[in-house]
Coordinates of C-alpha atoms and ligand atoms in Angstrom, one line a residue:
Chain U
M1 CA 113.2 94.9 134.7
S2 CA 114.2 94.7 130.9
S3 CA 117.8 96.1 131.3
R4 CA 118.5 92.9 132.8
T5 CA 116.4 90.6 130.9
K6 CA 118.0 87.5 129.3
N7 CA 117.4 85.3 126.2
S8 CA 114.6 87.5 125.0
R9 CA 113.4 87.1 121.6
F10 CA 113.0 89.9 119.1
T11 CA 110.9 89.1 116.3
G12 CA 111.4 91.0 113.0
S13 CA 109.2 92.3 110.0
T14 CA 108.7 89.7 107.1
I15 CA 109.4 92.1 104.5
P16 CA 112.8 91.3 102.8
Q17 CA 115.0 94.1 102.9
N18 CA 116.4 95.8 99.6
S19 CA 113.9 93.7 97.7
K20 CA 113.6 94.1 94.1
I21 CA 111.2 93.5 91.3
D22 CA 111.6 90.5 88.8
N23 CA 110.5 92.3 86.0
E24 CA 111.6 89.4 83.8
K25 CA 109.5 86.9 85.5
S26 CA 106.4 89.3 85.6
G27 CA 105.0 87.9 82.4
Q28 CA 104.4 84.6 83.9
E29 CA 101.0 84.5 85.5
P30 CA 100.3 83.6 89.2
R31 CA 98.8 80.4 89.5
T32 CA 95.4 81.2 91.2
K33 CA 91.9 80.0 90.4
N34 CA 89.6 82.5 90.9
T35 CA 91.6 85.2 89.3
I36 CA 94.2 86.8 86.8
Q37 CA 94.7 83.5 85.1
N38 CA 92.9 85.0 81.9
F39 CA 95.3 87.9 81.0
S40 CA 97.3 87.1 78.3
S41 CA 99.5 90.1 78.2
S42 CA 103.0 90.0 79.4
E43 CA 102.1 93.0 82.0
F44 CA 100.0 92.7 85.1
P45 CA 96.7 94.2 84.2
D46 CA 96.1 97.6 85.8
F47 CA 93.4 97.8 88.7
D48 CA 91.8 100.6 89.9
I49 CA 91.8 99.4 93.8
C50 CA 94.0 97.1 95.1
I51 CA 93.1 96.1 98.7
I52 CA 96.0 94.7 100.7
G53 CA 94.5 92.5 103.5
G54 CA 91.4 90.3 103.3
G55 CA 90.2 90.7 106.8
P56 CA 86.9 92.4 108.0
A57 CA 88.1 95.5 106.9
G58 CA 89.2 94.8 103.6
L59 CA 86.5 92.6 102.7
E60 CA 84.2 95.6 103.4
A61 CA 86.2 97.9 101.3
A62 CA 86.2 95.7 98.4
I63 CA 82.2 95.0 98.6
V64 CA 81.5 98.9 98.7
A65 CA 84.1 99.8 96.2
R66 CA 82.9 97.2 93.6
T67 CA 79.2 97.7 94.4
L68 CA 80.1 101.5 93.4
G69 CA 81.5 100.1 90.2
A70 CA 85.4 100.2 90.6
K71 CA 87.5 97.4 89.3
V72 CA 88.8 95.8 92.7
I73 CA 91.4 93.1 93.6
I74 CA 92.3 91.9 97.1
I75 CA 95.6 90.5 98.3
D76 CA 95.9 88.4 101.3
D77 CA 98.6 86.1 102.4
N78 CA 96.4 83.6 103.7
P79 CA 94.7 80.4 102.1
G80 CA 91.3 82.0 102.7
L81 CA 89.7 85.2 103.5
G82 CA 88.5 86.7 106.8
G83 CA 91.6 87.7 108.5
Q84 CA 91.5 87.3 112.2
L85 CA 87.9 86.7 112.2
I86 CA 88.4 82.9 111.1
K87 CA 89.9 82.2 114.4
Q88 CA 86.8 83.8 116.5
T89 CA 84.5 81.3 117.9
H90 CA 82.8 83.4 120.3
K91 CA 79.8 85.5 119.6
F92 CA 80.3 89.0 119.2
F93 CA 78.2 91.5 121.2
G94 CA 76.8 95.2 120.1
S95 CA 74.3 96.0 117.8
K96 CA 72.3 93.9 115.4
A97 CA 73.8 95.8 112.4
H98 CA 77.1 94.7 113.3
Y99 CA 76.5 91.3 113.5
C100 CA 75.9 91.0 117.3
G101 CA 75.3 87.2 118.4
V102 CA 76.8 85.9 115.3
R103 CA 80.6 84.0 115.8
G104 CA 83.3 86.0 114.3
V105 CA 84.3 83.1 112.3
D106 CA 80.8 82.9 110.7
I107 CA 81.1 86.7 109.7
A108 CA 84.1 86.0 107.8
G109 CA 82.0 83.4 105.9
I110 CA 79.4 85.8 105.5
L111 CA 81.7 88.3 104.0
S112 CA 84.0 86.3 101.9
K113 CA 80.9 84.6 100.3
E114 CA 79.5 87.8 99.2
V115 CA 83.2 88.9 97.8
K116 CA 83.7 85.2 95.8
G117 CA 79.9 85.7 94.7
S118 CA 81.1 88.8 93.1
D119 CA 83.3 89.8 90.0
I120 CA 86.1 90.7 92.7
D121 CA 89.7 89.5 91.7
I122 CA 91.4 87.6 94.7
L123 CA 94.9 86.7 95.0
H124 CA 95.4 84.2 97.9
N125 CA 98.8 83.2 99.6
A126 CA 100.2 86.4 98.3
T127 CA 102.5 88.5 100.6
V128 CA 102.9 92.0 99.4
V129 CA 106.3 92.7 100.3
G130 CA 107.3 96.5 98.9
Y131 CA 105.8 99.6 97.9
Y132 CA 108.0 101.1 94.7
D133 CA 108.3 104.0 92.9
D134 CA 105.6 104.7 90.3
D135 CA 103.6 103.4 92.9
I136 CA 103.6 100.0 92.1
I137 CA 103.6 97.1 94.9
G138 CA 105.6 94.0 94.8
V139 CA 103.7 90.5 95.4
L140 CA 105.1 87.4 96.5
K141 CA 103.2 84.4 95.6
D142 CA 104.9 80.5 95.2
D143 CA 108.7 82.0 95.6
R144 CA 108.1 84.8 92.8
L145 CA 108.1 88.5 93.4
F146 CA 106.0 89.9 90.7
P147 CA 104.5 93.5 90.2
V148 CA 100.7 94.7 90.7
K149 CA 100.0 98.5 89.7
A150 CA 96.5 100.2 90.8
K151 CA 95.3 103.6 90.5
T152 CA 94.4 103.4 94.6
Y153 CA 95.6 101.5 97.3
I154 CA 93.8 100.4 100.3
F155 CA 95.9 99.0 103.1
A156 CA 93.9 96.8 105.7
T157 CA 96.6 94.7 106.7
G158 CA 95.6 94.6 110.3
A159 CA 98.1 94.2 113.2
S160 CA 100.5 91.8 115.0
E161 CA 100.9 90.6 118.3
N162 CA 103.3 92.2 120.7
T163 CA 105.8 90.6 122.2
L164 CA 107.0 91.0 126.2
A165 CA 110.4 91.1 127.3
F166 CA 111.3 88.7 130.2
D167 CA 113.8 86.3 131.1
N168 CA 113.9 83.3 128.4
A169 CA 110.7 84.9 126.8
D170 CA 112.4 82.9 123.7
L171 CA 111.9 79.6 124.8
P172 CA 109.2 77.5 122.8
G173 CA 106.3 77.6 124.5
V174 CA 106.0 81.4 124.9
Y175 CA 103.5 82.0 122.2
G176 CA 101.2 84.6 121.2
A177 CA 97.8 84.1 122.2
G178 CA 96.3 84.9 119.0
A179 CA 98.8 82.4 117.6
V180 CA 97.4 80.0 120.0
Q181 CA 94.0 80.8 119.0
T182 CA 94.9 80.0 115.4
M183 CA 96.4 76.9 115.9
M184 CA 93.6 75.3 118.2
N185 CA 90.9 77.1 116.2
V186 CA 91.9 76.8 112.6
Y187 CA 94.0 73.7 112.5
G188 CA 92.6 71.8 115.4
V189 CA 95.7 71.7 117.0
V190 CA 96.6 72.7 120.9
P191 CA 100.4 73.3 121.4
G192 CA 100.4 72.3 125.0
K193 CA 98.3 71.1 128.0
R194 CA 98.5 73.7 130.5
A195 CA 98.5 77.5 130.0
V196 CA 99.3 80.8 132.0
V197 CA 97.8 83.8 130.0
I198 CA 99.9 87.7 130.3
G199 CA 97.1 89.9 130.1
S200 CA 93.8 90.4 130.9
G201 CA 92.5 92.5 127.8
N202 CA 89.9 91.0 125.6
I203 CA 92.1 88.7 123.9
G204 CA 93.6 87.4 127.1
L205 CA 90.2 86.8 128.7
I206 CA 88.7 85.2 125.3
V207 CA 91.5 82.8 124.4
P208 CA 91.7 80.9 127.8
Y209 CA 88.0 80.3 127.6
Q210 CA 88.6 78.8 124.4
L211 CA 91.3 77.0 125.8
L212 CA 88.9 75.4 128.2
Q213 CA 86.4 74.8 125.7
A214 CA 89.2 72.5 124.0
G215 CA 90.2 70.7 126.9
V216 CA 93.1 72.5 127.8
E217 CA 93.8 73.8 131.3
V218 CA 94.4 77.2 132.1
A219 CA 96.5 78.0 135.6
A220 CA 96.2 81.6 135.7
I221 CA 95.9 85.0 134.1
I222 CA 98.2 87.3 135.2
E223 CA 97.9 91.2 135.0
I224 CA 100.1 93.6 136.0
M225 CA 97.4 96.6 136.3
D226 CA 95.0 96.9 139.4
K227 CA 92.2 96.0 137.6
I228 CA 91.2 93.8 134.5
G229 CA 91.5 95.2 131.1
G230 CA 88.8 94.0 129.1
Y231 CA 85.2 93.5 129.1
Y232 CA 83.4 92.6 132.5
V233 CA 81.0 89.9 130.4
H234 CA 84.3 88.2 129.3
A235 CA 86.1 88.1 132.7
A236 CA 82.7 87.2 134.7
K237 CA 82.6 84.0 132.3
I238 CA 86.3 83.0 133.0
K239 CA 86.0 83.6 136.6
R240 CA 82.8 81.3 136.7
A241 CA 85.0 78.6 134.9
G242 CA 87.5 78.6 137.9
V243 CA 90.5 80.5 136.3
P244 CA 92.0 83.0 138.9
I245 CA 92.7 86.3 137.3
I246 CA 96.0 87.5 139.5
L247 CA 96.3 91.3 139.6
K248 CA 99.2 93.5 140.3
H249 CA 101.6 90.6 139.3
T250 CA 103.7 90.3 136.2
I251 CA 106.1 87.4 134.7
I252 CA 109.7 87.6 135.4
E253 CA 111.1 84.4 133.7
A254 CA 109.9 81.4 131.5
Q255 CA 111.5 78.6 133.2
G256 CA 112.0 75.1 131.3
K257 CA 115.4 73.7 129.5
E258 CA 113.9 73.1 125.8
C259 CA 110.6 74.2 126.0
V260 CA 108.7 76.0 128.9
E261 CA 108.0 74.0 132.0
A262 CA 106.8 77.0 134.5
A263 CA 106.5 80.7 134.7
L264 CA 107.7 82.7 137.3
I265 CA 105.7 85.3 138.3
S266 CA 106.0 88.3 141.1
K267 CA 104.0 90.8 142.6
V268 CA 104.2 94.4 141.6
G269 CA 104.6 97.9 143.4
G270 CA 103.0 101.3 142.6
K271 CA 105.8 101.7 139.6
Y272 CA 105.6 98.5 138.6
E273 CA 108.6 97.3 140.2
C274 CA 108.9 93.6 141.0
L275 CA 108.7 93.0 144.9
S276 CA 111.1 90.8 146.0
G277 CA 110.1 88.1 148.2
T278 CA 106.9 87.7 146.4
E279 CA 108.0 85.5 143.5
R280 CA 106.4 82.2 143.1
T281 CA 106.4 79.4 140.2
I282 CA 103.4 78.3 138.1
E283 CA 103.6 75.0 136.5
C284 CA 102.5 75.3 132.9
D285 CA 104.0 74.3 129.2
M286 CA 102.7 77.4 127.3
I287 CA 102.9 81.1 128.6
L288 CA 100.3 82.9 126.2
I289 CA 101.2 86.7 125.8
A290 CA 98.4 88.7 125.3
I291 CA 99.3 92.4 125.9
G292 CA 98.3 94.0 122.9
L293 CA 98.7 94.3 119.1
S294 CA 100.8 96.9 117.1
P295 CA 99.6 98.1 113.1
L296 CA 101.2 96.3 110.7
C297 CA 102.5 99.8 108.9
E298 CA 105.8 98.9 107.5
L299 CA 104.5 98.9 103.8
L300 CA 102.9 102.7 104.4
Y301 CA 106.5 103.5 105.9
Q302 CA 107.9 102.4 102.7
A303 CA 105.3 104.4 100.2
G304 CA 106.2 107.5 102.1
C305 CA 103.2 107.8 104.5
R306 CA 103.3 110.0 107.4
I307 CA 103.5 107.8 110.6
D308 CA 102.4 109.2 113.8
Y309 CA 103.0 107.7 117.1
I310 CA 99.9 107.7 118.9
P311 CA 99.9 105.0 122.1
E312 CA 96.0 105.0 122.6
L313 CA 95.5 103.9 119.0
G314 CA 98.3 101.0 119.3
G315 CA 101.5 102.8 118.4
H316 CA 102.6 103.6 115.2
V317 CA 99.5 104.6 113.1
P318 CA 99.8 106.0 109.6
Y319 CA 98.1 109.4 109.9
H320 CA 94.5 109.4 108.2
N321 CA 91.7 111.9 108.1
E322 CA 87.9 111.1 108.5
D323 CA 87.6 109.6 105.1
M324 CA 90.3 107.5 105.9
M325 CA 92.8 109.1 103.6
T326 CA 96.6 109.1 104.3
T327 CA 99.3 111.7 103.7
K328 CA 99.5 110.1 100.0
K329 CA 96.4 110.9 98.0
N330 CA 96.3 107.1 96.2
I331 CA 96.3 105.4 99.7
L332 CA 93.6 104.7 102.2
V333 CA 93.8 102.7 105.4
C334 CA 91.2 100.9 107.2
G335 CA 90.8 98.5 110.5
D336 CA 93.2 97.4 112.9
L337 CA 96.1 99.2 110.8
A338 CA 94.5 102.5 111.2
C339 CA 93.6 101.9 114.8
I340 CA 93.5 98.7 117.0
E341 CA 89.9 98.6 117.9
E342 CA 87.4 95.6 116.9
A343 CA 86.0 94.0 114.0
S344 CA 82.6 95.9 114.1
T345 CA 84.6 99.3 113.7
A346 CA 87.2 97.8 111.1
M347 CA 84.0 96.9 109.1
L348 CA 82.7 100.6 109.0
E349 CA 86.1 101.8 108.1
G350 CA 86.4 99.5 105.5
K351 CA 83.1 100.6 103.9
I352 CA 84.3 104.4 104.2
A353 CA 87.4 103.6 102.6
G354 CA 86.0 101.8 99.9
A355 CA 83.5 104.1 99.0
K356 CA 86.0 107.5 99.6
A357 CA 88.5 105.5 97.0
H358 CA 85.8 104.9 94.2
E359 CA 84.8 108.7 95.0
A360 CA 88.5 110.3 94.4
L361 CA 88.6 107.8 90.9
Y362 CA 85.3 108.8 89.9
S363 CA 82.9 110.9 91.1
R364 CA 80.4 111.4 94.1
T365 CA 77.8 109.1 93.8
K366 CA 74.7 109.5 95.6
Q367 CA 74.9 105.8 97.1
G368 CA 78.3 106.5 98.0
K369 CA 77.7 109.3 99.9
K370 CA 74.9 107.4 101.6
I371 CA 77.2 104.6 102.3
V372 CA 79.9 107.2 104.1
R373 CA 77.2 108.8 106.2
Q374 CA 75.8 106.0 107.7
A375 CA 79.1 104.5 108.5
K376 CA 80.2 107.3 110.2
Q377 CA 77.5 107.9 112.2
E378 CA 77.7 103.9 113.4
L379 CA 81.3 104.8 114.2
S380 CA 80.4 107.4 116.3
V381 CA 77.6 105.6 118.0
I382 CA 80.1 102.9 118.9
R383 CA 82.9 105.4 119.9
S384 CA 81.0 107.1 122.3
S385 CA 80.6 104.5 124.7
P386 CA 82.7 104.8 127.8
F387 CA 85.1 101.5 126.9
E388 CA 86.0 103.5 123.6
E389 CA 87.4 106.7 125.4
R390 CA 90.8 106.0 124.8
I391 CA 90.3 105.5 121.3
T392 CA 88.4 108.7 120.7
F393 CA 91.1 110.5 122.5
G394 CA 93.8 108.9 120.3
L395 CA 91.8 109.7 117.1
G396 CA 91.7 113.5 118.4
K397 CA 95.7 113.4 118.3
L398 CA 95.4 112.7 114.1
K399 CA 96.0 116.2 112.8
Chain M
M1 CA 95.6 60.7 115.0
K2 CA 96.9 61.8 118.5
G3 CA 97.4 65.6 119.1
Y4 CA 94.3 66.7 116.9
L5 CA 91.3 68.1 118.6
K6 CA 88.5 65.7 117.9
E7 CA 85.4 66.9 119.7
H8 CA 84.9 70.6 120.0
P9 CA 81.5 72.3 121.2
I10 CA 81.6 74.7 118.8
L11 CA 84.2 73.5 115.5
E12 CA 84.0 70.7 113.1
F13 CA 87.4 70.3 111.4
K14 CA 87.8 69.4 107.9
R15 CA 91.0 67.7 107.5
G16 CA 92.8 66.7 104.4
K17 CA 94.3 63.3 103.7
K18 CA 96.4 61.8 106.2
I19 CA 100.3 61.4 104.7
K20 CA 103.7 61.0 105.8
F21 CA 106.4 63.3 105.8
F22 CA 109.8 63.4 107.4
F23 CA 111.2 65.7 110.4
E24 CA 115.1 65.3 110.6
D25 CA 115.0 62.1 108.8
R26 CA 112.2 60.3 111.1
E27 CA 108.9 59.6 109.3
V28 CA 106.2 61.6 110.7
E29 CA 102.1 61.4 110.1
G30 CA 100.3 64.7 109.4
Y31 CA 97.3 65.9 107.5
E32 CA 98.3 67.3 104.1
G33 CA 97.3 71.0 103.8
L34 CA 97.8 72.0 107.3
P35 CA 100.7 74.3 108.2
I36 CA 103.9 72.3 109.0
A37 CA 104.1 73.9 112.1
A38 CA 100.6 72.8 113.3
A39 CA 101.5 69.1 112.2
L40 CA 105.0 69.2 113.9
H41 CA 103.1 70.3 117.2
A42 CA 101.0 67.6 116.9
A43 CA 103.3 65.2 116.6
G44 CA 104.7 67.1 119.9
I45 CA 107.3 68.7 118.2
K46 CA 107.9 72.3 119.7
V47 CA 111.6 73.0 119.0
L48 CA 111.5 74.1 115.4
S49 CA 115.3 75.6 115.2
F50 CA 118.4 77.0 117.2
S51 CA 119.5 80.6 117.6
E52 CA 122.5 81.4 115.8
R53 CA 124.9 82.5 118.7
Y54 CA 123.8 80.6 122.0
D55 CA 122.0 77.6 120.2
R56 CA 119.0 78.3 122.2
P57 CA 115.9 76.5 121.1
R58 CA 113.3 78.3 118.9
G59 CA 109.6 78.1 118.4
F60 CA 106.8 79.6 116.8
F61 CA 105.2 83.0 118.0
C62 CA 102.9 84.5 116.0
A63 CA 101.4 81.3 113.8
V64 CA 100.5 83.6 111.2
G65 CA 103.4 84.6 109.1
K66 CA 104.4 87.9 110.4
C67 CA 107.1 87.5 112.6
S68 CA 110.2 85.0 111.0
S69 CA 110.2 82.8 114.7
C70 CA 109.7 79.6 112.7
L71 CA 112.2 79.5 109.8
M72 CA 113.1 76.0 109.3
E73 CA 114.5 73.8 106.4
V74 CA 111.9 72.3 104.1
D75 CA 113.1 70.3 101.0
G76 CA 116.6 71.5 101.3
H77 CA 115.5 75.1 100.9
P78 CA 116.3 77.2 104.2
N79 CA 114.3 80.1 105.9
V80 CA 110.9 78.5 104.8
M81 CA 108.1 80.0 107.7
V82 CA 106.8 76.9 108.5
C83 CA 103.3 78.5 110.1
M84 CA 102.3 79.3 106.7
E85 CA 103.9 76.8 104.4
L86 CA 101.5 73.5 103.9
L87 CA 102.2 70.4 104.2
K88 CA 102.7 67.8 101.1
P89 CA 103.4 64.2 101.5
G90 CA 107.0 63.4 101.9
M91 CA 108.2 66.7 102.4
R92 CA 111.4 67.0 104.3
V93 CA 111.8 69.0 107.3
R94 CA 114.7 70.3 109.4
R95 CA 115.6 72.4 112.1
Q96 CA 118.1 75.2 111.3
K97 CA 120.5 76.8 112.8
G98 CA 120.3 80.6 112.8
Q99 CA 119.1 82.5 109.7
K100 CA 120.7 81.2 106.7
K101 CA 121.9 83.9 104.0
Ligands
LIG401 C1 91.1 87.0 120.2 C2 90.7 88.1 119.6 C3 89.3 88.4 120.1 C4 88.5 89.4 119.2 N1 87.4 89.8 120.1 C5 86.3 90.5 119.0 C6 85.2 90.7 119.5 O1 84.5 90.2 120.2 N2 84.3 92.0 118.7 C7 85.2 92.5 117.8 O2 84.4 93.6 117.0 N3 86.4 92.3 117.4 C8 87.2 91.7 118.2 N4 88.4 91.3 117.8 C9 89.1 92.1 116.9 C10 89.1 92.0 115.9 O3 89.5 90.8 115.2 C11 90.1 92.8 114.7 O4 89.7 94.2 115.1 C12 89.8 92.5 113.2 O5 90.0 91.6 112.6 C13 90.3 93.7 112.5 O6 90.3 93.7 110.9 P1 91.3 94.0 110.0 O7 90.6 93.6 108.8 O8 91.6 95.6 110.0 O9 92.7 92.9 109.9 P2 93.0 91.6 110.1 O10 91.6 90.7 110.4 O11 93.8 91.3 111.2 O12 92.9 91.4 108.5 C14 94.2 91.6 108.0 C15 94.4 90.5 107.0 O13 95.6 91.3 106.1 C16 96.5 90.0 105.8 N5 98.1 90.9 105.3 C17 98.7 91.5 106.3 N6 99.8 91.8 105.9 C18 99.5 91.8 104.6 C19 100.9 91.5 103.7 N7 101.8 92.4 103.6 N8 100.2 90.8 102.2 C20 99.2 90.4 101.9 N9 98.4 90.3 102.9 C21 98.5 90.6 104.4 C22 96.5 89.2 107.2 O14 97.2 88.1 107.2 C23 95.1 89.5 107.2 O15 94.6 88.6 106.5 C24 89.2 90.2 118.1 C25 90.6 89.9 118.1 C26 91.0 89.0 118.5 C27 92.6 88.7 118.3
LIG402 S1 105.7 82.2 114.1 FE1 105.5 84.2 113.3 S2 106.2 83.7 111.2 FE2 105.8 82.1 111.8

């Protein structure tokens, strides 16, 4: 299919190439309310630990590292903290210790309150765009690129939504499912009236349910495999709401002139080939792509960390050990960047990374040791579930 | 205002001031502080740019500043990611063709 695909859009990285740090301007201080404004020196202050990404993983890492006594800064490209959690209106399940029954958006609130109540520095609306010699990172904020230096970096940049190649996949109306979730749940704007969703993993099941809550019609969920990818509870809910989940089908074309007007789908055979004669169109003005996420690891490539290809963990992932350390001794990772999983595991990994980063800089403390032991134990409980078999298998490949 | 969710079983939306901005010289209303892309979609505008070679219409894809699918010209500056750039009164937003150098 892909070799014939017409008009597919390929989305690129947002990191500018050959970007250089503007040292001359580095004396100007960034305009933030909570942070760095009190530094009069021409250089940016050195931090013990710089955390890139303020999602659940980065926030937990910051809280733990700060609690243990490190000087911490969080850099995130959004106006607020919480990462993916700020758009998740459904209640999480799992154990009480992992915020079971609490909505993602409320977990984001709890974590960011804790961070803001501490003396952790926060740089909002700031994108880390490069990792340079002498272990300096370049930060882009308000059209200005300036350097930040820390002894240790914890990357918690999360993941980006995968695109899918089919004819006219570049038409406006073909959106990432998480993107529509952001528009709808964070900004209160729904970019369409009737949706077709591609993929039946948890995101492909949860987002359509939230679309229904916002009064949008969902025509169908299309799944190429012969079974639903996500959890049974989510599937049962969406089926009860009357949305069909069409198995063994895929999308072959987005139809429409300026914007999506319909989706052309087809049944697939044993080798996932489209079976001719089975094509049909479904009217819709949005096609939501929910076929998975890929870790955002470009910066780690640039930093010289070893990147492995492990499909079970989400594709290209930075190598890391049980302590979340990469092949570079001043860089740790956690959350979706290390392995596409879920918020509860992201938070646990964040705790480990925060404690281990502190340990590497100072010395092992009783408190830090306890945090790591507990987090590892909880991770192994979560990962022993049959749903996590894939992840456990993938993690086994990290050597 | 039309195009915005009003009632939601779970969420309550806090919005900024109602303001006016320009899309291709046409006056459009929006809420200050929303990403430009959100305000445009609420106003029914989905085509954000045209592709370089074949003039294909383009819209957003990720809405979180990761894919560069939503670049527009804002106040004369090309290549602005409108899914992240926040709306201010009087902003002039235009469709651009391809990626400007
Ligand atoms: C629809 C949906 C439903 C989900 N449901 C559940 C659920 O029920 N239960 C559950 O446990 N999990 C769920 N998850 C998964 C969970 O949201 C993620 O696993 C979790 O958010 C990952 O956390 P993170 O901190 O690693 O990354 P993120 O939450 O993605 O945070 C990363 C942050 O880093 C920022 N960033 C990235 N690059 C840069 C840069 N270069 N410079 C500055 N900042 C940067 C990002 O903008 C973001 O704010 C769901 C996810 C989705 C999309
Ligand atoms: S839609 Fe992806 S960067 Fe704006």
